[in-house]
Amino acid sequence: MTRAARTALVAVALLWLAVPLLPLVAWAAADRWSFPDILPQEWGLRGWREASRAGLTGAMLTSLLLGAAVATAATPLGVMAGRALGWRLLVRPRLVVGVLLLPLALPPFAISMGLDVVLIRLGIPALLAVFLLLVVMATPYTAYTCAVGFARTSPALGEQARALGATPGQARRRVILPAVRSSILVAAMLAFLVGWSDYVVTLLVGGGTIVTAPLLLGSAASGSGNEAQVAALALATLVPPVLLITAAGWLQSTRTDRPLPAAPHPSVEERTAT
């Protein structure tokens, strides 16, 4: 595929994603927009003011903290599981794969309804219960993403580092983990998105006490009938994941692996001497 064709394909994909957002942007900047006008009759920030009064700032902060906490816990778990899967260190890998896929195979509604009663009887606080369930749901994504990175990385790298005098911890931190850094970054991003975008678990297990951005958006969309407010909430909920994905792609594209210096070729005198 030529460079012009790739550029055109990327442009078409971006246009495909951006066009459905145009009415949302228009609604978020409209004070009044009624049929049959194509554009709003009055422009303004009424939707954003109403979204702010509805608790947008607090909901965004809660979602950010929840997503960061889920990523912080699920990423190391995914690294450990991905190392075992990618390097085939397990005696029964199919059993581990089945356990990891179980949270994805079962509907989140069924999991939340089933565990809600158990968590209540154990006396676990709602916020901690939501966090634990989201970590369980995010771990399969982090595990399989890291497994791909470890499968592409030979365990011989660590063995060579230890042969050169590095301790097992130094070989792991300075050789193995940098080699799978891209997969770990993607895994952390996926775990954050699981915590950020969750609706069902936070609603059912949290019992309405934990107000996140998706919950606030769902409540406004189902009951207010205020399109400007709903559009403002939707755009605010969309911005952090887009910024995160953009930043991850930028970091990945700007990171350049420094090649090892080539061994100098022996001179004519050195070859003659040998």
Short mmCIF file of C-alpha atoms in Angstrom, two decimals:
data_model
loop_
_atom_site.label_atom_id
_atom_site.label_comp_id
_atom_site.label_asym_id
_atom_site.label_seq_id
_atom_site.Cartn_x
_atom_site.Cartn_y
_atom_site.Cartn_z
CA MET A 1 0.00 0.00 0.00
CA THR A 2 1.38 3.37 -1.01
CA ARG A 3 1.80 6.27 1.38
CA ALA A 4 -1.01 8.23 -0.31
CA ALA A 5 -3.38 5.27 0.07
CA ARG A 6 -2.52 4.91 3.76
CA THR A 7 -3.08 8.64 4.31
CA ALA A 8 -6.43 8.47 2.54
CA LEU A 9 -7.46 5.42 4.58
CA VAL A 10 -6.56 7.16 7.85
CA ALA A 11 -8.47 10.28 6.76
CA VAL A 12 -11.57 8.23 5.91
CA ALA A 13 -11.37 6.43 9.28
CA LEU A 14 -11.05 9.72 11.18
CA LEU A 15 -13.93 11.19 9.22
CA TRP A 16 -16.03 8.10 9.95
CA LEU A 17 -15.43 8.61 13.67
CA ALA A 18 -15.79 12.40 13.70
CA VAL A 19 -18.98 12.87 11.67
CA PRO A 20 -21.32 11.28 14.29
CA LEU A 21 -19.87 13.64 16.90
CA LEU A 22 -20.75 16.82 15.00
CA PRO A 23 -24.41 16.91 16.16
CA LEU A 24 -23.19 16.24 19.70
CA VAL A 25 -20.81 19.19 19.53
CA ALA A 26 -23.58 21.39 18.11
CA TRP A 27 -26.01 20.39 20.87
CA ALA A 28 -23.38 21.08 23.54
CA ALA A 29 -22.97 24.63 22.19
CA ALA A 30 -26.67 25.32 21.64
CA ASP A 31 -29.01 27.26 23.89
CA ARG A 32 -31.98 26.66 21.59
CA TRP A 33 -32.28 24.29 18.64
CA SER A 34 -35.67 23.33 17.31
CA PHE A 35 -37.05 21.83 14.14
CA PRO A 36 -36.79 22.51 11.20
CA ASP A 37 -33.60 24.61 11.45
CA ILE A 38 -30.42 22.79 10.50
CA LEU A 39 -28.30 24.79 12.94
CA PRO A 40 -29.16 26.03 16.45
CA GLN A 41 -31.08 29.28 16.65
CA GLU A 42 -29.12 30.38 19.72
CA TRP A 43 -25.58 29.46 20.67
CA GLY A 44 -24.35 29.35 24.25
CA LEU A 45 -23.06 27.30 27.14
CA ARG A 46 -26.32 26.53 28.89
CA GLY A 47 -25.73 22.78 28.61
CA TRP A 48 -22.31 23.03 30.23
CA ARG A 49 -23.64 25.17 33.08
CA GLU A 50 -26.42 22.69 33.76
CA ALA A 51 -23.99 19.78 33.55
CA SER A 52 -21.74 21.52 36.07
CA ARG A 53 -24.67 22.07 38.43
CA ALA A 54 -25.57 18.38 38.07
CA GLY A 55 -22.17 17.41 39.52
CA LEU A 56 -19.97 16.93 36.45
CA THR A 57 -16.72 17.93 38.18
CA GLY A 58 -17.13 15.51 41.07
CA ALA A 59 -18.24 12.68 38.76
CA MET A 60 -15.24 13.21 36.48
CA LEU A 61 -12.86 13.18 39.44
CA THR A 62 -14.42 9.98 40.78
CA SER A 63 -14.12 8.30 37.38
CA LEU A 64 -10.49 9.38 37.02
CA LEU A 65 -9.58 8.03 40.45
CA LEU A 66 -11.47 4.79 39.88
CA GLY A 67 -9.88 4.25 36.46
CA ALA A 68 -6.40 5.01 37.81
CA ALA A 69 -6.89 2.65 40.76
CA VAL A 70 -8.11 -0.17 38.51
CA ALA A 71 -5.16 0.33 36.16
CA THR A 72 -2.71 0.39 39.08
CA ALA A 73 -4.00 -2.93 40.41
CA ALA A 74 -4.84 -4.80 37.20
CA THR A 75 -1.67 -3.99 35.27
CA PRO A 76 0.79 -5.80 37.62
CA LEU A 77 -1.59 -8.77 37.76
CA GLY A 78 -1.70 -8.78 33.97
CA VAL A 79 2.10 -8.63 33.77
CA MET A 80 2.47 -11.67 36.01
CA ALA A 81 -0.22 -13.66 34.22
CA GLY A 82 1.02 -12.53 30.81
CA ARG A 83 4.57 -13.63 31.62
CA ALA A 84 3.34 -17.10 32.59
CA LEU A 85 1.17 -17.38 29.47
CA GLY A 86 3.58 -15.82 27.00
CA TRP A 87 6.55 -17.89 28.12
CA ARG A 88 4.49 -21.09 28.59
CA LEU A 89 5.44 -21.51 32.23
CA LEU A 90 2.15 -23.12 33.30
CA VAL A 91 1.48 -26.82 33.64
CA ARG A 92 -2.19 -26.41 32.73
CA PRO A 93 -2.48 -23.23 30.67
CA ARG A 94 -6.00 -24.03 29.45
CA LEU A 95 -7.31 -23.93 33.00
CA VAL A 96 -5.76 -20.50 33.56
CA VAL A 97 -7.10 -19.27 30.22
CA GLY A 98 -10.59 -20.45 31.18
CA VAL A 99 -10.42 -18.66 34.52
CA LEU A 100 -9.23 -15.46 32.87
CA LEU A 101 -11.96 -15.59 30.23
CA LEU A 102 -14.71 -16.23 32.76
CA PRO A 103 -15.31 -12.53 33.63
CA LEU A 104 -15.60 -11.76 29.92
CA ALA A 105 -17.88 -14.70 29.14
CA LEU A 106 -20.43 -13.85 31.84
CA PRO A 107 -22.60 -10.74 31.48
CA PRO A 108 -21.59 -7.94 33.88
CA PHE A 109 -25.23 -7.64 34.97
CA ALA A 110 -25.32 -11.27 36.10
CA ILE A 111 -21.97 -10.97 37.90
CA SER A 112 -23.05 -7.81 39.68
CA MET A 113 -26.41 -9.19 40.76
CA GLY A 114 -24.85 -12.44 41.96
CA LEU A 115 -22.02 -10.89 43.93
CA ASP A 116 -23.98 -7.96 45.30
CA VAL A 117 -25.65 -10.07 48.00
CA VAL A 118 -22.36 -11.75 48.90
CA LEU A 119 -20.54 -8.45 49.24
CA ILE A 120 -23.29 -6.99 51.38
CA ARG A 121 -23.21 -9.97 53.74
CA LEU A 122 -19.41 -9.73 54.01
CA GLY A 123 -19.72 -6.08 54.95
CA ILE A 124 -17.38 -4.85 52.20
CA PRO A 125 -17.81 -1.11 51.50
CA ALA A 126 -19.44 -0.26 48.19
CA LEU A 127 -16.43 1.60 46.79
CA LEU A 128 -14.05 -1.25 47.61
CA ALA A 129 -16.46 -3.80 46.16
CA VAL A 130 -16.75 -1.86 42.89
CA PHE A 131 -12.98 -1.55 42.72
CA LEU A 132 -12.40 -5.27 43.26
CA LEU A 133 -14.97 -6.30 40.66
CA LEU A 134 -13.56 -3.90 38.07
CA VAL A 135 -10.05 -5.21 38.70
CA VAL A 136 -11.34 -8.73 38.05
CA MET A 137 -12.98 -7.56 34.83
CA ALA A 138 -9.87 -5.66 33.67
CA THR A 139 -7.31 -8.38 34.41
CA PRO A 140 -8.15 -10.52 31.32
CA TYR A 141 -7.41 -7.56 29.06
CA THR A 142 -4.12 -6.78 30.77
CA ALA A 143 -3.09 -10.45 30.93
CA TYR A 144 -3.60 -11.18 27.25
CA THR A 145 -2.07 -7.89 26.16
CA CYS A 146 1.05 -8.57 28.22
CA ALA A 147 1.11 -12.19 27.06
CA VAL A 148 1.54 -10.97 23.48
CA GLY A 149 4.50 -8.84 24.54
CA PHE A 150 6.16 -11.64 26.48
CA ALA A 151 5.59 -14.09 23.61
CA ARG A 152 7.59 -11.75 21.36
CA THR A 153 10.37 -11.44 23.94
CA SER A 154 12.79 -14.31 24.47
CA PRO A 155 13.52 -15.38 28.06
CA ALA A 156 17.13 -15.66 26.93
CA LEU A 157 17.45 -11.89 27.34
CA GLY A 158 17.17 -12.24 31.10
CA GLU A 159 19.54 -15.19 31.11
CA GLN A 160 22.13 -13.20 29.18
CA ALA A 161 21.79 -10.29 31.61
CA ARG A 162 22.33 -12.62 34.57
CA ALA A 163 25.31 -14.18 32.81
CA LEU A 164 26.81 -10.68 32.59
CA GLY A 165 26.47 -10.21 36.34
CA ALA A 166 22.96 -8.79 36.82
CA THR A 167 20.80 -10.04 39.65
CA PRO A 168 17.39 -11.55 38.79
CA GLY A 169 15.69 -8.33 39.91
CA GLN A 170 18.01 -6.16 37.81
CA ALA A 171 17.51 -8.39 34.78
CA ARG A 172 13.77 -8.13 35.22
CA ARG A 173 13.68 -4.36 35.72
CA ARG A 174 16.34 -3.30 33.23
CA VAL A 175 15.99 -5.87 30.47
CA ILE A 176 12.69 -7.77 30.46
CA LEU A 177 10.25 -5.04 31.47
CA PRO A 178 11.69 -2.44 29.04
CA ALA A 179 11.39 -5.03 26.27
CA VAL A 180 7.63 -5.43 26.92
CA ARG A 181 7.04 -1.77 27.82
CA SER A 182 4.72 -1.19 24.87
CA SER A 183 2.43 -4.05 25.86
CA ILE A 184 2.38 -2.89 29.48
CA LEU A 185 1.42 0.61 28.37
CA VAL A 186 -1.46 -0.70 26.28
CA ALA A 187 -2.56 -2.98 29.12
CA ALA A 188 -2.63 -0.08 31.58
CA MET A 189 -4.65 1.99 29.12
CA LEU A 190 -7.21 -0.80 28.68
CA ALA A 191 -7.51 -1.26 32.44
CA PHE A 192 -8.08 2.46 32.90
CA LEU A 193 -10.80 2.42 30.25
CA VAL A 194 -12.53 -0.48 32.02
CA GLY A 195 -12.67 1.51 35.25
CA TRP A 196 -13.53 4.78 33.55
CA SER A 197 -16.35 3.57 31.31
CA ASP A 198 -18.08 1.08 33.60
CA TYR A 199 -21.79 1.62 34.20
CA VAL A 200 -23.43 -1.65 35.26
CA VAL A 201 -21.09 -2.68 38.09
CA THR A 202 -20.87 0.83 39.52
CA LEU A 203 -24.64 1.22 39.43
CA LEU A 204 -25.65 -2.14 40.88
CA VAL A 205 -22.86 -2.78 43.35
CA GLY A 206 -22.35 0.87 44.26
CA GLY A 207 -26.06 1.27 44.87
CA GLY A 208 -26.09 4.86 43.64
CA THR A 209 -23.60 6.04 46.26
CA ILE A 210 -20.73 6.25 43.74
CA VAL A 211 -21.48 8.84 41.07
CA THR A 212 -19.17 8.52 38.09
CA ALA A 213 -19.27 10.28 34.75
CA PRO A 214 -21.02 7.37 32.92
CA LEU A 215 -23.63 7.15 35.68
CA LEU A 216 -24.29 10.87 35.53
CA LEU A 217 -24.58 10.70 31.75
CA GLY A 218 -26.94 7.74 31.87
CA SER A 219 -29.14 9.45 34.44
CA ALA A 220 -29.33 12.64 32.40
CA ALA A 221 -30.01 10.81 29.15
CA SER A 222 -32.81 8.71 30.63
CA GLY A 223 -34.69 11.34 32.54
CA SER A 224 -33.88 14.98 31.85
CA GLY A 225 -34.85 15.48 28.21
CA ASN A 226 -32.29 18.30 28.11
CA GLU A 227 -30.30 17.57 24.96
CA ALA A 228 -27.76 20.33 25.58
CA GLN A 229 -26.92 19.00 29.03
CA VAL A 230 -26.73 15.41 27.80
CA ALA A 231 -24.44 16.46 24.94
CA ALA A 232 -22.15 18.34 27.31
CA LEU A 233 -21.96 15.34 29.64
CA ALA A 234 -21.28 13.00 26.71
CA LEU A 235 -18.43 15.16 25.40
CA ALA A 236 -16.92 15.52 28.87
CA THR A 237 -17.06 11.74 29.33
CA LEU A 238 -15.45 11.20 25.94
CA VAL A 239 -12.51 13.59 26.34
CA PRO A 240 -10.28 11.71 28.88
CA PRO A 241 -10.24 8.37 26.97
CA VAL A 242 -9.47 10.19 23.71
CA LEU A 243 -6.64 12.13 25.38
CA LEU A 244 -5.30 8.94 26.95
CA ILE A 245 -5.31 7.03 23.66
CA THR A 246 -3.71 9.97 21.86
CA ALA A 247 -1.00 10.31 24.50
CA ALA A 248 -0.30 6.56 24.43
CA GLY A 249 -0.01 6.61 20.65
CA TRP A 250 2.26 9.64 20.78
CA LEU A 251 4.53 8.06 23.38
CA GLN A 252 4.67 4.89 21.34
CA SER A 253 5.51 6.72 18.12
CA THR A 254 8.15 8.97 19.68
CA ARG A 255 9.92 6.18 21.55
CA THR A 256 12.85 5.08 19.49
CA ASP A 257 14.83 2.00 20.34
CA ARG A 258 18.51 2.81 20.29
CA PRO A 259 20.37 0.17 18.30
CA LEU A 260 23.40 -1.46 19.81
CA PRO A 261 26.64 -0.02 18.49
CA ALA A 262 28.13 -2.15 15.78
CA ALA A 263 31.38 -3.86 16.49
CA PRO A 264 34.28 -2.09 14.78
CA HIS A 265 35.74 -3.89 11.81
CA PRO A 266 39.39 -4.85 12.30
CA SER A 267 41.90 -2.89 10.35
CA VAL A 268 44.22 -4.39 7.77
CA GLU A 269 47.11 -4.32 10.21
CA GLU A 270 45.06 -6.15 12.88
CA ARG A 271 44.01 -8.82 10.40
CA THR A 272 47.58 -9.22 9.23
CA ALA A 273 48.82 -9.50 12.83
CA THR A 274 46.34 -12.23 13.59
#
